[in-house]
Short mmCIF file of C-alpha atoms in Angstrom, two decimals:
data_model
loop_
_atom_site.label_atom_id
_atom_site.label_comp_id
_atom_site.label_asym_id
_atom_site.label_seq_id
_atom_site.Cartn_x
_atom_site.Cartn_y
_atom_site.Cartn_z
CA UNK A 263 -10.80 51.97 156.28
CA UNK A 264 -9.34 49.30 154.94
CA UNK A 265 -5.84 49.39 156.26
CA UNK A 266 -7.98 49.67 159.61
CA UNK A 267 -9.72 46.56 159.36
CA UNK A 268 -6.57 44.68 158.17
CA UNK A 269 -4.50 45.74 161.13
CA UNK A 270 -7.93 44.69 163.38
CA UNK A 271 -7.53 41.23 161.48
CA UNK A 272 -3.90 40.80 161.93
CA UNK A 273 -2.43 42.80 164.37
CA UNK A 274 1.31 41.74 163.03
CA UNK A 275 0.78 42.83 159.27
CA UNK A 276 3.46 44.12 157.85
CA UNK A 277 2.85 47.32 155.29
CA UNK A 278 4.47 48.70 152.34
CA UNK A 279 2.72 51.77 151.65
CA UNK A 280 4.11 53.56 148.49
CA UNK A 281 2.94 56.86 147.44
CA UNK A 282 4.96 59.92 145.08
CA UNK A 283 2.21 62.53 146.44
CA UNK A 284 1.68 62.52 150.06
CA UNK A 285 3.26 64.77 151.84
CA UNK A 286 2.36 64.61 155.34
CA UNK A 287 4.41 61.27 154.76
CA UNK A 288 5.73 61.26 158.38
CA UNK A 289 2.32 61.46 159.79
CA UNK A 290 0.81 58.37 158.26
CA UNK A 291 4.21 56.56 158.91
CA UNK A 292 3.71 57.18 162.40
CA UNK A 293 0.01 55.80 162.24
CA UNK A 294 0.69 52.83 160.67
CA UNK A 295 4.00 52.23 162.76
CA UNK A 296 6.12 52.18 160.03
CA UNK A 297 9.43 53.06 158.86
CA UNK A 298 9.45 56.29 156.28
CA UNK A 299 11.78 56.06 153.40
CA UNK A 300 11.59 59.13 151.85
CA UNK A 301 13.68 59.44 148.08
CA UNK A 302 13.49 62.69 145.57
CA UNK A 303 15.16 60.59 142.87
CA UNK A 304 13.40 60.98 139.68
CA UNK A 305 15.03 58.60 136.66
CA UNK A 306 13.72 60.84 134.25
CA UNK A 307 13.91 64.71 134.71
CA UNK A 308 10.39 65.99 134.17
CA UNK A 309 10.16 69.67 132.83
CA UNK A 310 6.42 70.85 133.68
CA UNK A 311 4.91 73.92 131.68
CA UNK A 312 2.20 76.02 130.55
CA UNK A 313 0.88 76.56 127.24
CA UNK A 314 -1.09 79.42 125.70
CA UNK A 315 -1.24 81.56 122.80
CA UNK A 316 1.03 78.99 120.20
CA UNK A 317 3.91 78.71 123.17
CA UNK A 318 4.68 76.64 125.94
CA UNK A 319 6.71 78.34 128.68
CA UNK A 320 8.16 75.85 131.17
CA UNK A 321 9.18 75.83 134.74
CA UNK A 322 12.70 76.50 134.18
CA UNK A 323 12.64 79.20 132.31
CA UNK A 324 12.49 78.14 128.44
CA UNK A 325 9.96 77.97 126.25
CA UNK A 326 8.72 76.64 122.72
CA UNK A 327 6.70 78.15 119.89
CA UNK A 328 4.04 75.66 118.57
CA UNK A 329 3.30 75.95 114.76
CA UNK A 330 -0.38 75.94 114.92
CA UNK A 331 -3.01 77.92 117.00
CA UNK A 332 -4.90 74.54 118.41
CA UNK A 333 -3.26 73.64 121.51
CA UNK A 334 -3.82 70.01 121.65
CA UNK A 335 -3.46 69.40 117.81
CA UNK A 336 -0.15 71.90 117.59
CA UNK A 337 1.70 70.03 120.65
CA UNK A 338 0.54 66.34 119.56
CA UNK A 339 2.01 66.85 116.17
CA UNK A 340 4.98 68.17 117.76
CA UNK A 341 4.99 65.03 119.93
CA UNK A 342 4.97 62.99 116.94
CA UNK A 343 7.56 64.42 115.09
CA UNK A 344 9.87 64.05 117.58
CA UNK A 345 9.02 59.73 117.50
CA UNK A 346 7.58 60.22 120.36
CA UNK A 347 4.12 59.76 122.54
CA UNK A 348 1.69 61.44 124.72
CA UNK A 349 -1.10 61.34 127.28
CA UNK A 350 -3.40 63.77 127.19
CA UNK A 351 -6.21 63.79 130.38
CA UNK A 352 -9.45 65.24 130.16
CA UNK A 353 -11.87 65.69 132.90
CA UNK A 354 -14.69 63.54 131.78
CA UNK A 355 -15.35 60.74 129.62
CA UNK A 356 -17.16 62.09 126.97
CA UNK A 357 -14.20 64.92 126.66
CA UNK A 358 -11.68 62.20 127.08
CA UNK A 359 -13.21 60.42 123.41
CA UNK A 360 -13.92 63.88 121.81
CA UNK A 361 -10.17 64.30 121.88
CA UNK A 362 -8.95 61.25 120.62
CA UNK A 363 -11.50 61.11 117.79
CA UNK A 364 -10.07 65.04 117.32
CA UNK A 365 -6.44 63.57 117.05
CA UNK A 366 -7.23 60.61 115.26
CA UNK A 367 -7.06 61.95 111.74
CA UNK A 368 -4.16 63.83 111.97
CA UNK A 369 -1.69 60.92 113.11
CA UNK A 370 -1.54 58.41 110.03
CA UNK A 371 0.59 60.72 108.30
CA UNK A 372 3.07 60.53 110.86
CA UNK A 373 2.81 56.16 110.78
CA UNK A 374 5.07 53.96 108.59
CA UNK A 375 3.09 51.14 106.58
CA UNK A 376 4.23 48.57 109.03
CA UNK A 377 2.82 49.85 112.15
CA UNK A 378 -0.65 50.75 110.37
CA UNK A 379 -0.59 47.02 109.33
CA UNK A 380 -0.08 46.34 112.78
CA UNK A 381 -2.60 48.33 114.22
CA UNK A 382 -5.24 46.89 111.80
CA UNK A 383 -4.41 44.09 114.10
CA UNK A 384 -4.67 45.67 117.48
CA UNK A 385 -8.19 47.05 115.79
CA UNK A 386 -10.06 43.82 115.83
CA UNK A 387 -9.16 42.84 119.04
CA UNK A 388 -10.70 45.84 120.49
CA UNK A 389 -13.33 45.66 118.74
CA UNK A 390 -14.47 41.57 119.74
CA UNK A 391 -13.48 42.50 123.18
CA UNK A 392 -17.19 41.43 123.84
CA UNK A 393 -19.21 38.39 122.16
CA UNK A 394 -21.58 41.22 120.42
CA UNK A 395 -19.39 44.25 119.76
CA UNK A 396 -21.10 47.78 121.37
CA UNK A 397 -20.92 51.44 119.69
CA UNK A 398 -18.05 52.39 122.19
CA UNK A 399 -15.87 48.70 120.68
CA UNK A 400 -16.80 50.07 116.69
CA UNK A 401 -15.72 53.65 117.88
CA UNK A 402 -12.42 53.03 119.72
CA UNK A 403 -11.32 49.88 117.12
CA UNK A 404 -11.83 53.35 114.11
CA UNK A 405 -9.67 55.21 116.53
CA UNK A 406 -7.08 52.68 117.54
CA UNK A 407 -6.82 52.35 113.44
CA UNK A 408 -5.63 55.44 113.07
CA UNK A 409 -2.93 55.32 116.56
CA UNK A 410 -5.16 56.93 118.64
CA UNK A 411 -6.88 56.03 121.75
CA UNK A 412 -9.11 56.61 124.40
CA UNK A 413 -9.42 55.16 127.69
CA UNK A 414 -11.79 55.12 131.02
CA UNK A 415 -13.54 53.14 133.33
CA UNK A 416 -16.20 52.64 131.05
CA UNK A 417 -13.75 50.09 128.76
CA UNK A 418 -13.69 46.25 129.25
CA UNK A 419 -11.19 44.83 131.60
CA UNK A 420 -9.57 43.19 127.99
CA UNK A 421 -9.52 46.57 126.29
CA UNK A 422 -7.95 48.87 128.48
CA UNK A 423 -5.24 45.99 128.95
CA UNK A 424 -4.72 46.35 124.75
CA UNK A 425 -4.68 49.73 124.99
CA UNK A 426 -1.94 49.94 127.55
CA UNK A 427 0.17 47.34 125.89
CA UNK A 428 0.05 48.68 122.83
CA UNK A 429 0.79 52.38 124.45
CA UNK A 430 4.08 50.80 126.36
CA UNK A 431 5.07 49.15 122.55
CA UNK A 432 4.86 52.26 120.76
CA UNK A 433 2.02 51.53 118.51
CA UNK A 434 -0.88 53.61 119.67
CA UNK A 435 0.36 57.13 119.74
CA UNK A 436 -1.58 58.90 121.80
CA UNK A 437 -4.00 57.82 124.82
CA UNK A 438 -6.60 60.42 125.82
CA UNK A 439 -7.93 59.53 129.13
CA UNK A 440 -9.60 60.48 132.35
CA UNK A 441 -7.73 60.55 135.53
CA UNK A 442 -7.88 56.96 136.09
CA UNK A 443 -4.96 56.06 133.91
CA UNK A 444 -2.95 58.97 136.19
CA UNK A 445 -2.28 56.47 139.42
CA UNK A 446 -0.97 52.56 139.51
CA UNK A 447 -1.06 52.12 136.16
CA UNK A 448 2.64 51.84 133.92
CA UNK A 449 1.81 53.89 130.98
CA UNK A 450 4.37 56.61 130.67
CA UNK A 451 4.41 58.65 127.56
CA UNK A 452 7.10 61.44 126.69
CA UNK A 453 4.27 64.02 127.13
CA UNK A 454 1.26 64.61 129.23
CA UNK A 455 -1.01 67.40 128.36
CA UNK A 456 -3.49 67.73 130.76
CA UNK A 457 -6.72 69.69 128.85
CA UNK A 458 -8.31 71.08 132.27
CA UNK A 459 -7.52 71.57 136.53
CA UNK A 460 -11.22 70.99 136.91
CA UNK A 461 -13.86 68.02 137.76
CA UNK A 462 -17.38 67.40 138.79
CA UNK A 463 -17.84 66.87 142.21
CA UNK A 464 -21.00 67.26 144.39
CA UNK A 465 -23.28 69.55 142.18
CA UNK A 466 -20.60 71.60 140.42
CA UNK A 467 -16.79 71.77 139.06
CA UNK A 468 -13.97 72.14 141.37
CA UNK A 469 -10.59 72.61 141.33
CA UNK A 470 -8.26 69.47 141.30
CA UNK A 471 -5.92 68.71 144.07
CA UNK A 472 -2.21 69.86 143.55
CA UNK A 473 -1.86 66.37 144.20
CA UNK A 474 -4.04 64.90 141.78
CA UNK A 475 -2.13 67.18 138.96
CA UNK A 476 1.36 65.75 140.06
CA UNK A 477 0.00 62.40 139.61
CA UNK A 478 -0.90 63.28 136.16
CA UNK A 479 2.26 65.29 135.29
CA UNK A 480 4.22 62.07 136.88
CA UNK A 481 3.61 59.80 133.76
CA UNK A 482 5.67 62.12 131.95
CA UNK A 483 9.37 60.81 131.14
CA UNK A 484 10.29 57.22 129.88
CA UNK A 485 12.70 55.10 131.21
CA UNK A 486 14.99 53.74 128.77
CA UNK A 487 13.32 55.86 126.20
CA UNK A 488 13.55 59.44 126.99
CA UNK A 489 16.13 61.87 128.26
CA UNK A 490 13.62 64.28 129.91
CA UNK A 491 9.70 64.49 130.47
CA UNK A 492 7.11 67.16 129.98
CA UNK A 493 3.95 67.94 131.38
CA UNK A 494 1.83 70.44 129.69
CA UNK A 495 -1.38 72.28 131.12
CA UNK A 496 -3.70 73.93 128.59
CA UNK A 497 -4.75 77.73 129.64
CA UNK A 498 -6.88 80.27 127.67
CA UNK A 499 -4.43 83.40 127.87
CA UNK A 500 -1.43 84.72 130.40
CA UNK A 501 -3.11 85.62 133.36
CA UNK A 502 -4.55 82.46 134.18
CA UNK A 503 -1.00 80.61 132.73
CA UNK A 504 0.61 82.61 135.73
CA UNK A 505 -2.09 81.51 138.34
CA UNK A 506 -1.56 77.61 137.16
CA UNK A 507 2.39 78.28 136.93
CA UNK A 508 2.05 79.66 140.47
CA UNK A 509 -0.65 77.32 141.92
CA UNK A 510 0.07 74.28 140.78
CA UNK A 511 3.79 74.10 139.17
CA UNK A 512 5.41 75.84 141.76
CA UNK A 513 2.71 75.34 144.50
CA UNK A 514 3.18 73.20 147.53
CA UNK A 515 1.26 69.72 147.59
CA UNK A 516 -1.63 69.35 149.96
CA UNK A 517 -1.19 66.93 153.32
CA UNK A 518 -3.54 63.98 153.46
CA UNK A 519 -6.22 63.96 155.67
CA UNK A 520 -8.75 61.44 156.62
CA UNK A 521 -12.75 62.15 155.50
CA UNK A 522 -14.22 59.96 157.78
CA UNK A 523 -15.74 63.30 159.64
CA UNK A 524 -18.09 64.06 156.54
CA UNK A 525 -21.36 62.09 157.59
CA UNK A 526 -22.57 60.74 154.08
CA UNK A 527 -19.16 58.79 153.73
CA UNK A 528 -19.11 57.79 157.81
CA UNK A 529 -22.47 56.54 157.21
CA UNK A 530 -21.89 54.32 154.33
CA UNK A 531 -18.42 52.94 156.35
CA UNK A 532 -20.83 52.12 159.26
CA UNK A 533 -23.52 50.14 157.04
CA UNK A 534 -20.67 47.99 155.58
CA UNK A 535 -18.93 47.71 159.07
CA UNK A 536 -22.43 46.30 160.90
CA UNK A 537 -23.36 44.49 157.53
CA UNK A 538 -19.46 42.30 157.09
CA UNK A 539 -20.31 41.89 161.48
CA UNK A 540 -17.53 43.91 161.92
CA UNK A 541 -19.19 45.70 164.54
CA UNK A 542 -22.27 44.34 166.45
CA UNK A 543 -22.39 47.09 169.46
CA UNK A 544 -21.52 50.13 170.85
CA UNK A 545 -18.10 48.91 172.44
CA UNK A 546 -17.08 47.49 169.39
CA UNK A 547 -18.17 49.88 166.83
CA UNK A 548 -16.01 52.82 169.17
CA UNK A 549 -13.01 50.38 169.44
CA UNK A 550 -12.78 49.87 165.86
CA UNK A 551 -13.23 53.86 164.92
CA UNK A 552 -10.82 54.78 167.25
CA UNK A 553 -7.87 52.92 164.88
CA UNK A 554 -8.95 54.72 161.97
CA UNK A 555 -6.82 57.52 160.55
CA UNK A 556 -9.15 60.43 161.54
CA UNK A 557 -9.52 59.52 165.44
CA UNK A 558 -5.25 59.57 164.60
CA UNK A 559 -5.29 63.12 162.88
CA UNK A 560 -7.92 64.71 165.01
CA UNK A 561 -8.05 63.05 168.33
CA UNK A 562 -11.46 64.57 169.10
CA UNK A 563 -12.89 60.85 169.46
CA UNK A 564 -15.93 62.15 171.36
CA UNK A 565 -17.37 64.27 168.40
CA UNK A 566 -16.97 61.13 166.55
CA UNK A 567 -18.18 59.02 169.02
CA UNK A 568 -21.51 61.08 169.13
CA UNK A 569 -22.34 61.04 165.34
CA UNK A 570 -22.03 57.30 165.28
CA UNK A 571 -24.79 56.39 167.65
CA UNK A 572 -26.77 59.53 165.65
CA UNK A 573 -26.24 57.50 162.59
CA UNK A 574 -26.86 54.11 163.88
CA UNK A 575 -29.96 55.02 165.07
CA UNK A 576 -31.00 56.70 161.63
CA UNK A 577 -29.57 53.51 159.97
CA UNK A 578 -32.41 51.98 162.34
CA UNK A 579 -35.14 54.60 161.27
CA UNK A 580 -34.58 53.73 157.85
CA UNK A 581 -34.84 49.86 158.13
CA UNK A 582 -31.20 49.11 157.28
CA UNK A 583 -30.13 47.87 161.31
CA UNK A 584 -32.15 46.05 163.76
CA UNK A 585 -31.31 45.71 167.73
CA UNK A 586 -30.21 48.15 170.81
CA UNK A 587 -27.37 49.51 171.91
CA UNK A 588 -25.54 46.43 173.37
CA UNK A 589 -26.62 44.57 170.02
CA UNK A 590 -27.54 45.43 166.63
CA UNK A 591 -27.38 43.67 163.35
CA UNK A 592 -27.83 44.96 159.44
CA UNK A 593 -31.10 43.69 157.56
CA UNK A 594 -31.33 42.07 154.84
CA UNK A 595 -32.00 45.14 152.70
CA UNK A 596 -29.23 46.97 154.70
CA UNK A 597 -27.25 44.37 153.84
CA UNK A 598 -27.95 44.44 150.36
CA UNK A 599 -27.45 48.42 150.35
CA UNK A 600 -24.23 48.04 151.83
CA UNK A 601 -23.16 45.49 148.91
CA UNK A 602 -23.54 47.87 146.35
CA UNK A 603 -21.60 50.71 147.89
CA UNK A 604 -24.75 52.82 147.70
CA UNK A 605 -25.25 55.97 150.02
CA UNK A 606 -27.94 54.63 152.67
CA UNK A 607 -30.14 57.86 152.40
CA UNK A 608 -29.86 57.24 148.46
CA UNK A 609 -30.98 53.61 149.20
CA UNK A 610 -33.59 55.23 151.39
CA UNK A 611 -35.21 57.28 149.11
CA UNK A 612 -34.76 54.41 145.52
CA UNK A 613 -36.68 51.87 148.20
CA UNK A 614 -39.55 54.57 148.97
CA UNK A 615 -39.72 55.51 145.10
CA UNK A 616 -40.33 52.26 144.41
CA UNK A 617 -43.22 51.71 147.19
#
């Protein structure tokens, strides 16, 4: 949506689009009427496996006995007596602090007096991140004490930033984070253990994107630092070590494809797009969805076309846009919805609550 209304803006913008994951590549090069460059060079060979029962078998073909029988403790203490780091993901935030308060006592051993000195240090910054420090400062300063981490959306701007700087300079050990700290972010570790291939999503837990897990397993391997990478997913027993070898080691990634069709998420595009006067009628509101990446992948423009002018006019039912066809405009609550990125029929039912 974005890229859309950038090309609308400037017509002769010029696009670098950079992605390790996608790999309907040619198709989106073609949309945006670009160039592909298309490299499998990797600096740092990455070695993905599965661990369960004390072992981790990887993809080609060896494997390593863990002394230990838990997983996350057994291959971080590994990590660490090898001088080296690791990432470990977690599905949610609360599992993503659970682990690094889990790993935080068993890492001081492994740290010379200098770098616990340091990380005293590193410590207090966290923790006065803010004017009045919060539980979550006091918890992850203790943490960071000790070389380990956590880190999610919920952090400061100023903490995550110490946390990552002090990842990339070798003084916090381990980061345990959510899935955030998997994309755009330079934070590679030796190891990435990734605790579970599941998430929340619309009333239940689903299974991740082959994609998603190649973004995680991607951080694995330092440049300068590191020989060779490895990416580690946690199972419960065999069977399901052979469905994730299978599925998502060996499997192929799935191509990119636009979600505009899905009404909640057109909706709350078409809010924004009448609130920013983006589009103000009919004509211009089908012009400007007929550049988007789905009208590109699916070409059935009509279908689209006719759950547009459904939604508009439910946008009007619900007080968010004023005006007819040939003209319509976003109220001031509409507008106000569309500011905070909420859902409209979310907004809908808040503003009738509160009546």
């Amino acid at each position: 949506m974005i890229i859309t209304r950038l090309r609308i803006l400037n017509p002769k913008l010029q696009i670098i689009a950079l992605s390790a994951t996608i790999p309907n590549s040619d198709e989106l090069a073609t949309w945006l009427n670009a160039e592909l460059v298309q490299s499998n060079y990797r600096p740092i060979p990455l070695k993905e496996g599965v661990y369960y029962e004390s072992k981790i078998e990887f993809n080609d073909s060896t494997n390593q006995k863990m002394k230990g029988s838990e997983a996350i403790e057994s291959i971080v203490i590994d990590t660490l007596e090898k001088k080296k780091q690791a990432l470990v993901f977690a599905n949610t935030r609360p599992r993503a602090e659970s682990v690094a308060k889990q790993l935080s006592p068993i890492i001081p051993p492994l740290l010379s007096s200098e770098e616990k000195k340091s990380l005293q240090k590193v410590a207090a910054k966290i923790e006065n991140a803010l004017e009045t420090p919060t539980e979550q400062c006091k918890k992850l300063a203790a943490f960071v004490r000790n070389g380990s981490a956590f880190h999610h959306a919920g952090l400061v701007q100023k903490q995550r930033e110490i946390v990552e700087e002090n990842f990339r300079a070798g003084l916090i050990k381990i980061i345990s984070a959510t899935p955030t700290l998997a994309a755009g972010v330079n934070t590679p570790a030796f190891r990435v253990v990734i605790t579970s291939l599941t998430r929340y999503d619309f009333g239940g837990m689903v299974s991740i994107p082959i994609r998603e897990y190649r973004q995680m397993a991607g951080r694995a391997g330092r440049p300068k630092y590191d020989t060779t990478g490895e990416s580690i997913i946690l199972c419960k027993n065999e069977l399901e070590a052979q469905a994730v070898m299978d599925g998502y080691i060996k499997g192929e990634m799935e191509p990119v494809s636009s979600q505009l069709g899905r009404e909640p998420i057109l909706r709350m595009h078409l809010l924004g797009l009448i609130a920013s006067k983006f589009i103000f009628d009919t004509q211009s509101m089908d012009d400007f969805f007929s550049k988007t990446l789905y009208s590109f992948q699916y070409k059935n423009t009509e279908h689209l076309f006719r759950m547009l002018r459904g939604l508009v006019k439910e946008l009007s039912e619900l007080g968010f846009v004023e005006g007819e066809e040939n003209r319509f405009w976003s109220t001031k609550i509409g507008s106000r919805v569309a500011e905070l990125y909420l859902d409209p029929l979310s907004a809908a039912d808040l503003i009738s609550a509160l009546k």
